[in-house]
Coordinates of C-alpha atoms in Angstrom, one line a residue:
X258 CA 133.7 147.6 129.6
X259 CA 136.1 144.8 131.3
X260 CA 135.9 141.4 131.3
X261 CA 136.5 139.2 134.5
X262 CA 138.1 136.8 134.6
X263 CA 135.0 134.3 135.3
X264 CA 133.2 135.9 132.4
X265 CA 135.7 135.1 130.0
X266 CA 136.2 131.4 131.2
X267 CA 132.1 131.3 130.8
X268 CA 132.9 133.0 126.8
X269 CA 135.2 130.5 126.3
X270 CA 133.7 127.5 127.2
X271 CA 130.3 128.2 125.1
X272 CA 132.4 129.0 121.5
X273 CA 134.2 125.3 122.6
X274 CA 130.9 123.7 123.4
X275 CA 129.5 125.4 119.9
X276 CA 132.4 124.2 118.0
X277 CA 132.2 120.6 119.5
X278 CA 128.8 120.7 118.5
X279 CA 129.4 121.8 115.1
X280 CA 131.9 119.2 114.5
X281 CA 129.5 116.6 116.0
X282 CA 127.4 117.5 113.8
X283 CA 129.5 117.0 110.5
X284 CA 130.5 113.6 111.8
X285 CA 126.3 112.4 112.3
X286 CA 125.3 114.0 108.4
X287 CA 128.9 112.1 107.0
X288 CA 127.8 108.8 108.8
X289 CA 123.9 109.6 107.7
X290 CA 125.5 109.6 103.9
X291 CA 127.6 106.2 104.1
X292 CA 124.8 104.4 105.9
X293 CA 123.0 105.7 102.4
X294 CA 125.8 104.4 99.9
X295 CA 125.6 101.3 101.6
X296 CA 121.9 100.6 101.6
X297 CA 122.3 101.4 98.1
X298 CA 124.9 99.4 97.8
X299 CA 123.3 96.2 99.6
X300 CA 120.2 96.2 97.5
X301 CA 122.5 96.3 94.4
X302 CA 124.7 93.8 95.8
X303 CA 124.0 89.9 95.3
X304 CA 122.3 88.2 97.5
X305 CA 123.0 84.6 99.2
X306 CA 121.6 81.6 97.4
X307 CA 118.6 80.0 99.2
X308 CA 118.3 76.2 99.4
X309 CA 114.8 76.9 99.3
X310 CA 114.4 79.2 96.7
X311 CA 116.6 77.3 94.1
X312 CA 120.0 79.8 94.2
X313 CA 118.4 83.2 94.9
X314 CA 120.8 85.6 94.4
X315 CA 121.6 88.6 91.6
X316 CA 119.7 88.2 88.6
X317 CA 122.0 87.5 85.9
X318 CA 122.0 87.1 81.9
X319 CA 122.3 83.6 79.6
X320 CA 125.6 83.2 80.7
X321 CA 125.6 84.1 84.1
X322 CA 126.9 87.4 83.2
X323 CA 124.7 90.6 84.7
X324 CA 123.0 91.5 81.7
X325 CA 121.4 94.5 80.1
X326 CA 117.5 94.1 80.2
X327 CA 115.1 94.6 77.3
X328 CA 115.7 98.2 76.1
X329 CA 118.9 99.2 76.8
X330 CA 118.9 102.3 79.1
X331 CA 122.3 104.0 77.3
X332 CA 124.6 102.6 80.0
X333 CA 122.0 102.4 83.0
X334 CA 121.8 98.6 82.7
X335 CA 118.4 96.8 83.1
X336 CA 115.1 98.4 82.2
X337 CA 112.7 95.4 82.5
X338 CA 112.3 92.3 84.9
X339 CA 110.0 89.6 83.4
X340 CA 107.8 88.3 86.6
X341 CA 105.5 85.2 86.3
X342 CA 103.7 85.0 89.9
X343 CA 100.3 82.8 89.3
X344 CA 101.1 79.3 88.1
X345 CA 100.1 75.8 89.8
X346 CA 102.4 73.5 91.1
X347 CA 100.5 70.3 89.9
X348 CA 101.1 71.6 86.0
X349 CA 102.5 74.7 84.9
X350 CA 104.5 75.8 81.6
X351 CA 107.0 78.1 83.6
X352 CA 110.2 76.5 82.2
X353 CA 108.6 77.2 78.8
X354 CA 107.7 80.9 79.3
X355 CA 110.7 81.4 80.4
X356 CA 113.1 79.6 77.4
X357 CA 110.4 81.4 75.3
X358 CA 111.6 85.2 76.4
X359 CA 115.0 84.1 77.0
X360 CA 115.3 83.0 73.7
X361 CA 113.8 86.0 72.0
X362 CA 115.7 88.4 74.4
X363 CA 118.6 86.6 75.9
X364 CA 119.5 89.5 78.2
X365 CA 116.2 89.4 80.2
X366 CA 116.0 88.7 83.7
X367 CA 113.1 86.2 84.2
X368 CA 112.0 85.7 87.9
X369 CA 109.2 82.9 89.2
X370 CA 108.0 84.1 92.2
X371 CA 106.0 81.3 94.7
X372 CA 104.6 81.1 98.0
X373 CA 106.5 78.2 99.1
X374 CA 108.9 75.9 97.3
X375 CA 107.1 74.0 94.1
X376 CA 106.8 70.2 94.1
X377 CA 107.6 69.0 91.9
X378 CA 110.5 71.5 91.4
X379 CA 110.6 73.5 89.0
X380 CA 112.6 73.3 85.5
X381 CA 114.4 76.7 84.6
X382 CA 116.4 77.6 81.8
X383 CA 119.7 78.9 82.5
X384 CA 119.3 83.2 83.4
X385 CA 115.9 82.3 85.3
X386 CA 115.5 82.4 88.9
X387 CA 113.0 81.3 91.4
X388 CA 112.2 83.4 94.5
X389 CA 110.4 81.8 97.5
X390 CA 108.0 84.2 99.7
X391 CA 108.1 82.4 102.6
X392 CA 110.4 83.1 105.2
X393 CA 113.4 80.6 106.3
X394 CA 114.7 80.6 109.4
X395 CA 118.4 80.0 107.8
X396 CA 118.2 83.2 105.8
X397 CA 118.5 86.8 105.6
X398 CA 115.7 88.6 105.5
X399 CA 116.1 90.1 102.1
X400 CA 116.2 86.7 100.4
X401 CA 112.7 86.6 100.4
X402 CA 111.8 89.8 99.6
X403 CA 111.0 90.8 95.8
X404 CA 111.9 94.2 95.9
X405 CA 116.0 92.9 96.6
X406 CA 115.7 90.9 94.0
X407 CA 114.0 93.0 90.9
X408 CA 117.0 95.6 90.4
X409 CA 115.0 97.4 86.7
X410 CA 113.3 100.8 86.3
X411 CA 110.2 98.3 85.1
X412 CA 108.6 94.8 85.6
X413 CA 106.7 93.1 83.4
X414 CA 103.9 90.9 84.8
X415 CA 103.0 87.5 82.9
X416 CA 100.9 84.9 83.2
X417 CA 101.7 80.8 82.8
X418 CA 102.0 79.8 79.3
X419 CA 102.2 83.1 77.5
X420 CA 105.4 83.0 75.0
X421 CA 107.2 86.0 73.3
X422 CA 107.3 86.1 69.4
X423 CA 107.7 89.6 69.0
X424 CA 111.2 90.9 70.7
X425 CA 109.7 94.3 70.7
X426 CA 106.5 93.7 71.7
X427 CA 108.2 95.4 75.3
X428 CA 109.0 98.3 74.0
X429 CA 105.8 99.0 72.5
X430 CA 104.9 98.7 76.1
X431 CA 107.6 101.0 77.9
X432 CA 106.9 103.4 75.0
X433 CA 103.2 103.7 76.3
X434 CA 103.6 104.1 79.4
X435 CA 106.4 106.6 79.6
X436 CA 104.0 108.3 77.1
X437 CA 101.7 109.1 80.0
X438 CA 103.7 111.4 81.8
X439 CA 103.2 111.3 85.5
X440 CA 99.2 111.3 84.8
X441 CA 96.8 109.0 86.3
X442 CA 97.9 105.7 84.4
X443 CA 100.4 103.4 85.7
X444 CA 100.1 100.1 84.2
X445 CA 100.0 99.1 80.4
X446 CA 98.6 95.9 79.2
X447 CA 98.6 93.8 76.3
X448 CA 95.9 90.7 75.8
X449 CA 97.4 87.5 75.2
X450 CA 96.3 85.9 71.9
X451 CA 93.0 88.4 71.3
X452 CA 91.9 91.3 73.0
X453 CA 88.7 89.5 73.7
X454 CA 90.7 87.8 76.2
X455 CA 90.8 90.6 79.0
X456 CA 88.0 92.6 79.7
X457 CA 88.7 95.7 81.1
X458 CA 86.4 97.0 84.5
X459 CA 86.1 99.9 86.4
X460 CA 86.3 98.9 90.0
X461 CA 85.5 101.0 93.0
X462 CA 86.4 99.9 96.0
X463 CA 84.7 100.8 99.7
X464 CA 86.6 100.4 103.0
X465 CA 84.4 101.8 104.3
X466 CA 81.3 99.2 103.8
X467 CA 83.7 96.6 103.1
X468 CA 83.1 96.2 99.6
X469 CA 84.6 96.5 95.8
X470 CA 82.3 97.1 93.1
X471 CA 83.2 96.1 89.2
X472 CA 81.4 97.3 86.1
X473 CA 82.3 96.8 83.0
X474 CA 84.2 99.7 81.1
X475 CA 84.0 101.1 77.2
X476 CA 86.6 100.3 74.9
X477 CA 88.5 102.7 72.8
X478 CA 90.4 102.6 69.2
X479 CA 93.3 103.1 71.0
X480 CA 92.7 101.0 73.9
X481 CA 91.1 101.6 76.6
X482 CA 91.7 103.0 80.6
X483 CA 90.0 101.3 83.4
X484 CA 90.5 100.4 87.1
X485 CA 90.9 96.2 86.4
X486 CA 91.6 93.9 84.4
X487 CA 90.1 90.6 83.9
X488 CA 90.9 87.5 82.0
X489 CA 94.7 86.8 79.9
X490 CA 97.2 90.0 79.7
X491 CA 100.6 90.9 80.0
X492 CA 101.0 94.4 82.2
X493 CA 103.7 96.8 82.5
X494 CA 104.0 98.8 85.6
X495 CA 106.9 100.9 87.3
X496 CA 108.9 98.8 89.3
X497 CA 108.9 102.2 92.0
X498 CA 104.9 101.7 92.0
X499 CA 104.5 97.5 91.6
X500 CA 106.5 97.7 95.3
X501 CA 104.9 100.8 97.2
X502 CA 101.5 98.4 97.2
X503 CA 100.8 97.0 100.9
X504 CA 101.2 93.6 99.0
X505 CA 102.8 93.5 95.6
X506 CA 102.7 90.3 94.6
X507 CA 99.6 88.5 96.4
X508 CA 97.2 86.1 95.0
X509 CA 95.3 85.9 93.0
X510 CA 97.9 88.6 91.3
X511 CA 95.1 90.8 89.2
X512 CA 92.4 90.8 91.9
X513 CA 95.1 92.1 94.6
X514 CA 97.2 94.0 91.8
X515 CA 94.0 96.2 91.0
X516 CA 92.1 96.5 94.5
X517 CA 95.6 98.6 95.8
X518 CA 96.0 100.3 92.6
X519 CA 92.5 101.3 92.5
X520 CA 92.6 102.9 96.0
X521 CA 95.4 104.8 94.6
X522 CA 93.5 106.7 92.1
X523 CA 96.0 104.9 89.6
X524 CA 94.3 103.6 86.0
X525 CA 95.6 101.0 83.8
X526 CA 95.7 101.3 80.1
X527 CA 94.7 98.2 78.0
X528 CA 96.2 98.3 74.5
X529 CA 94.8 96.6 71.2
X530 CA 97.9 95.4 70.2
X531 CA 100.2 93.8 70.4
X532 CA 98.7 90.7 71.5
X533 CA 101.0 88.2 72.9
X534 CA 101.0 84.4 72.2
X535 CA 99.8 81.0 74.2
X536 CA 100.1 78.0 72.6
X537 CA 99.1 76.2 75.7
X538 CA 95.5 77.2 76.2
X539 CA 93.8 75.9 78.0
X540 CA 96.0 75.6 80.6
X541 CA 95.2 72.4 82.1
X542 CA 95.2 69.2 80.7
X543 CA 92.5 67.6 83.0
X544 CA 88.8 68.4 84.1
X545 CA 90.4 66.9 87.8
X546 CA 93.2 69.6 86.9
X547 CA 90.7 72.4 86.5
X548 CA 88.8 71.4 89.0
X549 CA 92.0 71.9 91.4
X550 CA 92.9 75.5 89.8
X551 CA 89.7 76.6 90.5
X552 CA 89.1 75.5 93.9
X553 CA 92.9 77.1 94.5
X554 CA 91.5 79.9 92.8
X555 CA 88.7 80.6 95.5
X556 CA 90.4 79.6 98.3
X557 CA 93.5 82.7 97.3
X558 CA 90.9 84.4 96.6
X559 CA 89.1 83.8 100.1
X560 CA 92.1 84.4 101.7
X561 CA 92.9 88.0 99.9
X562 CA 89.6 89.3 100.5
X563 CA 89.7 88.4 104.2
X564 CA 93.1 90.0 104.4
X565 CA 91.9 93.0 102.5
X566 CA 89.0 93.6 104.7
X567 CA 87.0 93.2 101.7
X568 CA 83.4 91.1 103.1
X569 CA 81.6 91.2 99.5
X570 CA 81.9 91.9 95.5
X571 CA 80.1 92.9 93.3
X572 CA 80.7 91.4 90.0
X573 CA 79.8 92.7 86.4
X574 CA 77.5 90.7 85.6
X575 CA 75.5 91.5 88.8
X576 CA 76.5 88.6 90.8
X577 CA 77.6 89.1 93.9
X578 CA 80.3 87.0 96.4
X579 CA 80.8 86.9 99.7
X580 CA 83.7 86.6 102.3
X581 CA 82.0 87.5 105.5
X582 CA 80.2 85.4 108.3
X583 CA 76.8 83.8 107.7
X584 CA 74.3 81.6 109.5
X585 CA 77.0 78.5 110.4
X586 CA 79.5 80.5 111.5
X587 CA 79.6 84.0 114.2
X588 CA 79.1 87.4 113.3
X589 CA 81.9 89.7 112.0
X590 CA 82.3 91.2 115.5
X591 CA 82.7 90.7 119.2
X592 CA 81.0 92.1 122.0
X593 CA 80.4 95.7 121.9
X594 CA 81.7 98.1 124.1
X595 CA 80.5 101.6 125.1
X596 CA 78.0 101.1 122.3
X597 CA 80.6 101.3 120.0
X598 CA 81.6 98.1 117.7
X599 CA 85.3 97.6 117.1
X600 CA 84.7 98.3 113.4
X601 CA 84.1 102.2 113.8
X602 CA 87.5 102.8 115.4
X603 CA 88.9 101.3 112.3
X604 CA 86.7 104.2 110.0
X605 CA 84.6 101.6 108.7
X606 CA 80.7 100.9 109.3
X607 CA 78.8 97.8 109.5
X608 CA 80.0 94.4 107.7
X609 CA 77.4 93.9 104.8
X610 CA 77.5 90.9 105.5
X611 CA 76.0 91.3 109.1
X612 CA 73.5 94.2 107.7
X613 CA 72.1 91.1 105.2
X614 CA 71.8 88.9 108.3
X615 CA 70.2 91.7 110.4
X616 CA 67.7 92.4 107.5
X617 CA 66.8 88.3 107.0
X618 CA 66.0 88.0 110.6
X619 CA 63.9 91.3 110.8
X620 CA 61.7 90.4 107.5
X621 CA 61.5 86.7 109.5
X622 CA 60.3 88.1 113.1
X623 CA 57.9 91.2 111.8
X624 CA 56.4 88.0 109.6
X625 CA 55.4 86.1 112.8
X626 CA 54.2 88.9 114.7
X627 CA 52.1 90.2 112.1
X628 CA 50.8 86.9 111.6
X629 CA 50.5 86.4 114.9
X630 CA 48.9 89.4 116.0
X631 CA 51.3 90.7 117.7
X632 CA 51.5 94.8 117.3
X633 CA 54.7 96.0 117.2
X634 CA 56.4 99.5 116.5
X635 CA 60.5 100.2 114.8
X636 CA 61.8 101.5 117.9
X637 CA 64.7 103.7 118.4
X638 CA 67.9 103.6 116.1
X639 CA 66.0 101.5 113.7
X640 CA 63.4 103.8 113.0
X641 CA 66.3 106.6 112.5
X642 CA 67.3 104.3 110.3
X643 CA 63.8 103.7 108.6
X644 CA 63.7 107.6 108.3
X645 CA 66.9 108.5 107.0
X646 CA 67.4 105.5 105.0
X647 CA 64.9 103.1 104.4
X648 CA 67.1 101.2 106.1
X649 CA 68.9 100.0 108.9
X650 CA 71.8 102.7 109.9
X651 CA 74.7 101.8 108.3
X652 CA 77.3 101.6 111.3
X653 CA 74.2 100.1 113.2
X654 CA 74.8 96.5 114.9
X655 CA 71.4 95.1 115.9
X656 CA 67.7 96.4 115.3
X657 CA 65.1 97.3 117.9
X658 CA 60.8 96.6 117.9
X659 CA 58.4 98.1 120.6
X660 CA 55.7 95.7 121.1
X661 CA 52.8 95.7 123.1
X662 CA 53.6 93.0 126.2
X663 CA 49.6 92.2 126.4
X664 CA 50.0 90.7 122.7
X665 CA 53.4 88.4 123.8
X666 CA 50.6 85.6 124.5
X667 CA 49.0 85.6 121.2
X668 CA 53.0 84.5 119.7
X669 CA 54.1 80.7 120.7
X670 CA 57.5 81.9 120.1
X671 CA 57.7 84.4 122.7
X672 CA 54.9 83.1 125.5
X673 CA 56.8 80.1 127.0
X674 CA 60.2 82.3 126.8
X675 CA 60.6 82.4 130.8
X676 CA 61.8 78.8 130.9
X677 CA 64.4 78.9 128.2
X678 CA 65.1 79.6 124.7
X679 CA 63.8 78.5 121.5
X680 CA 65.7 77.3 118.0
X681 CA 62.9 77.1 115.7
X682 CA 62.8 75.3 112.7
X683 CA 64.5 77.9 110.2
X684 CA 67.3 78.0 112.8
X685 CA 66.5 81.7 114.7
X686 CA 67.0 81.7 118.7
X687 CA 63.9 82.6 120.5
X688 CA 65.1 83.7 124.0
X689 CA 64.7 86.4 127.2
X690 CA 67.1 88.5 127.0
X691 CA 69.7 88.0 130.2
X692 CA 70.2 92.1 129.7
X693 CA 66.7 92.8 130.9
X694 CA 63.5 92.1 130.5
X695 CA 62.6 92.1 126.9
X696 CA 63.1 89.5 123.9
X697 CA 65.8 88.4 121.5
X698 CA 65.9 86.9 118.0
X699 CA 69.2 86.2 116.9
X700 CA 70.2 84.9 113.4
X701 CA 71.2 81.5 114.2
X702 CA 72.8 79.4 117.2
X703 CA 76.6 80.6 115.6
X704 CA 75.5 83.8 114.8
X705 CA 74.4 85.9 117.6
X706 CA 73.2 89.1 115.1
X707 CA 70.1 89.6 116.6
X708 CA 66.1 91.6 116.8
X709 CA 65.7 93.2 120.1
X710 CA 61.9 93.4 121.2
X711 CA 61.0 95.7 123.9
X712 CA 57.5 95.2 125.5
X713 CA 55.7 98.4 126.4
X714 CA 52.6 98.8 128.1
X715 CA 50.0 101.7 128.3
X716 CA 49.4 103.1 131.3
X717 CA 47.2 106.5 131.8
X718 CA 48.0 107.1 128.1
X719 CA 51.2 106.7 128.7
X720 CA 53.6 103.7 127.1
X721 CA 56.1 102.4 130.1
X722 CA 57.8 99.0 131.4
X723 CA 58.8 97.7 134.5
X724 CA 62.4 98.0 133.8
X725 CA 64.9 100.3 132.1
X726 CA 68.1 100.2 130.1
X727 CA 71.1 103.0 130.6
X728 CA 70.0 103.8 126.4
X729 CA 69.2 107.8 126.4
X730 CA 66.2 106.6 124.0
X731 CA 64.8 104.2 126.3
X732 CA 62.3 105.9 127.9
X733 CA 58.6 106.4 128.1
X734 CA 56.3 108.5 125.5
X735 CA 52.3 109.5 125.0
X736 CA 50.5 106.3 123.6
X737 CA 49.4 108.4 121.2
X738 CA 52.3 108.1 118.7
X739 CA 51.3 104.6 118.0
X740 CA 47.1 105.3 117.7
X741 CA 47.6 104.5 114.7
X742 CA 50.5 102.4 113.6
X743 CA 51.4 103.3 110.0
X744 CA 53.3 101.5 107.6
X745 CA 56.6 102.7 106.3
X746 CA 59.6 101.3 103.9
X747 CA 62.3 99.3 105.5
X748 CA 65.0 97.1 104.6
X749 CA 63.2 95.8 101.2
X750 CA 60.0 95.3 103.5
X751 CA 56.5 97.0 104.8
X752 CA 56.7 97.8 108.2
X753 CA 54.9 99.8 111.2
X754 CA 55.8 102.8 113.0
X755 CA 54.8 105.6 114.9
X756 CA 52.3 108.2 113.2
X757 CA 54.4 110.9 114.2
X758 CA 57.8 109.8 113.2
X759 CA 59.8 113.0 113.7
X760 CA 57.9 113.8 117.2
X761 CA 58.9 110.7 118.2
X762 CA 62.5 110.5 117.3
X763 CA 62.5 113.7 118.8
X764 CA 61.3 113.2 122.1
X765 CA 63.7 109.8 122.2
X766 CA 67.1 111.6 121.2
X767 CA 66.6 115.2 120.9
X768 CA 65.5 117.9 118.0
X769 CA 67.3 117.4 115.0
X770 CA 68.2 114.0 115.2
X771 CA 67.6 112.9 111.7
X772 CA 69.2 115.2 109.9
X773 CA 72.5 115.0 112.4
X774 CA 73.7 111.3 112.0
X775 CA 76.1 110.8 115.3
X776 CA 77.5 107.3 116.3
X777 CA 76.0 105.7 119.4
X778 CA 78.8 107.1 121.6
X779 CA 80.9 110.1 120.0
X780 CA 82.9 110.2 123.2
X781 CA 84.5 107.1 122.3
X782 CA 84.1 107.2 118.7
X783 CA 82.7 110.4 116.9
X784 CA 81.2 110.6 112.9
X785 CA 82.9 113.2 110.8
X786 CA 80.6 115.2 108.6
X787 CA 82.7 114.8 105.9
X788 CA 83.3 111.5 105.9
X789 CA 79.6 111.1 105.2

């Protein structure tokens, strides 16, 4: 077959375009591979000193020499950076950990790691260095950044005032954790002057319904694995691991150390020995001193929980704190939209915090319409909830009662509603509800968490109202469902629904409702099975 002359231009110019291309391509994966030397290169390389951070820069050795770290990795350099994150400006024994571990292993980096600079400044030995989180306008962004500055295959995590007597009391350490292999543990700890000085918890902790859960764990004769710590230890952990966490270093270091790592599925190993020493315990010197550590204390911890997402735990002794809104201050959430509360897109449910307000006001208003004479009915979502639960649906936002509207005189909270609202003496709004025409309790003048009540009336056997919502369940149904009322568990309480709970529910939102859970809206947000 010939060739023309056109077709073997055309031939030519594709094997030039595929060689250009080939050649570009070298070029891009040669650049690709010095762009990875250097980044290599720059977080091995030493940084700028800060004016803030007292001389950040590469951590070095007594001496200012770079130095090989705790056990010696056969010519790989440092194996261990000693990290002391939770002290208190006002009194702290920093300097002294860190001449004690210099002094037993000279060759140790020791880094002091604050949220801003200390005042009064603190007082470090020659081969320590003090790294400031907070950002400076005047430096590079690295300089504030602990994973630039901790260059070791491990870091070990101390508290204030712990000392080192025994120099190999770190290898003991490295030595247990290599020993578990790639399994589930990825932290080692040692108590600090007797194991009854850290407890060690299993926590679980719920996105999901905002919570972390810690119970206490059974110990072992050759130490014991949990999820948390708590109280005075010294923990080992893979440098790799200590900086994948969203927030490596927050405060208060344990609580934030041991919600990310329990997330992770990862377990922490709590040895009987050895036992590290404190000869300044207490730390404080002064009740006022206390006093200030622990009101730090629950403010970090405040602050971490809020930032966590975390609205309430559940401590081991069965007490339980909170971080969420309450009756002085508004609700975890802002208007909803499309039925569906900004929490579900985020794949969590209702704020506990809100469910406890929402259950509080319903035990108050079903008190003063019982006593009141006032016959009232869980309505819609809320007895779905009552059915399925007991309870109010978890992702649910509000609750809703069916009353009978010839019974709204016999209440002096509702019957003078038309002119205005009503705080009552325990601080509940009493008010007509601008939506429609029906009632509104809401937890407090801050809190607008409220009781919905929906007056019905019969009419040829028939239960109606003058006006209607856009609510699929809002519409009218036989009288007979609520000839009798009957009593039924809810939210810790008694309370009345219809007789035939299933025809009901039914007839509101269509067969099968209880035993498919849906969110209000699944076209803007819908509920996974599994996730159930």
């Amino acid at each position: 077959m010939r060739i023309s002359f056109c077709q073997g231009l055309l031939t030519g110019a594709i094997i030039l375009n595929l060689l250009i291309l080939y050649y570009v391509s070298r070029a891009q994966q040669q650049m690709m591979e010095k762009r990875k030397e250097l980044g290599r290169g720059t977080r091995r390389a030493a940084l700028p000193a800060s004016g803030l951070g007292g001389g950040l820069g590469l951590l070095v050795g007594a001496g200012g020499e770079p130095g090989v770290v705790g056990v010696e990795g056969h010519g790989r350099g440092p194996r261990v950076t000693v990290l002391l994150r939770e002290f208190e400006n006002f009194e702290n024994y920093v300097g002294d950990v860190a001449n004690s571990f210099l002094r037993q292993r000279p060759e140790l980096p020791f880094l002091a790691v604050a949220d801003v600079p200390p005042y009064p400044p603190l007082l470090l030995p020659e081969g320590a260095r003090l790294l400031v989180l907070s950002p400076s306008p005047d430096q590079p962004p690295q300089a504030h950044r602990p994973e630039f500055h901790v260059q070791t295959e491990f870091v070990l995590l101390v508290p204030d005032g712990v000392e080192l007597e025994q120099p190999r009391a770190i290898e003991r350490l490295i030595r247990e954790l290599e020993g578990e292999g790639g399994g589930p543990v990825r932290l080692v700890a040692a108590p600090v002057l007797a194991r009854s000085a850290v407890q060690c918890l299993h926590l679980r902790v719920n996105l999901r319904e905002w919570t972390a859960t810690y119970s206490p764990a059974a110990s072992g004769s050759s130490g014991s694995v949990c999820t948390a710590l708590q109280g005075d230890a010294v923990v080992l952990i893979r440098t790799e691991d200590l900086f994948n966490l969203s927030v490596p270093l927050g405060r208060p270091l344990f609580s934030s150390l041991f919600i990310q790592t329990s997330l992770r599925g990862w377990k922490v190993k709590l040895l009987e020995s050895p036992c590290f020493s404190a000869n300044h315990r207490p730390l404080f010197s002064s009740a006022h001193n206390q006093w200030k550590a622990d009101t730090r204390l629950k403010e970090a911890t405040g602050k971490l929980m809020r930032s966590f997402g975390l609205k309430r735990l559940m401590l081991p002794d069965g007490k339980e704190q909170w971080y969420g809104c309450s009756k002085e201050t508004p609700r975890c959430f802002g208007t909803v939209q499309d039925d569906t509360p900004d929490y579900l897109y985020l794949d969590r449910w209702t704020p506990p915090c809100c469910l406890r307000a929402l259950r509080e006001t319903t035990k108050y208003v079903i008190n003063i319409l019982e006593s009141s004479g006032v016959r009232y009915w869980l309505e819609g979502g809320t007895l779905l909830g009552a059915v399925r639960h007991q309870d109010i649906i978890p992702w649910d936002y509000d609750v809703d009662l069916g009353i009978y509207l010839e019974d709204v005189p016999n209440c002096d909270h509702l019957k003078n509603l038309d002119s205005g609202s009503l705080v009552d003496a325990n601080g509940y709004v009493w008010e007509r509800a601008v939506e429609g025409d029906f009632y509104r309790v809401q937890y407090s003048e801050a809190n607008h968490l409220h009781v919905d009540l929906w007056p019905f009336y019969p009419r040829n056997g028939v239960m109606t109202k003058d006006t209607w919502t856009e609510h699929k369940q809002d519409v009218e149904f036989p009288e007979h469902f609520l000839q009798p009322l009957v009593p039924m568990p809810f939210a810790g309480i008694t309370a009345y629904g219809p007789n035939n709970h299933r025809g009901f529910l039914e007839l509101k939102f269509g067969e099968g409702v209880i035993e498919n859970p849906q969110y209000p809206n699944p076209s803007k947000k819908r509920l996974e099975r599994s996730k159930l």
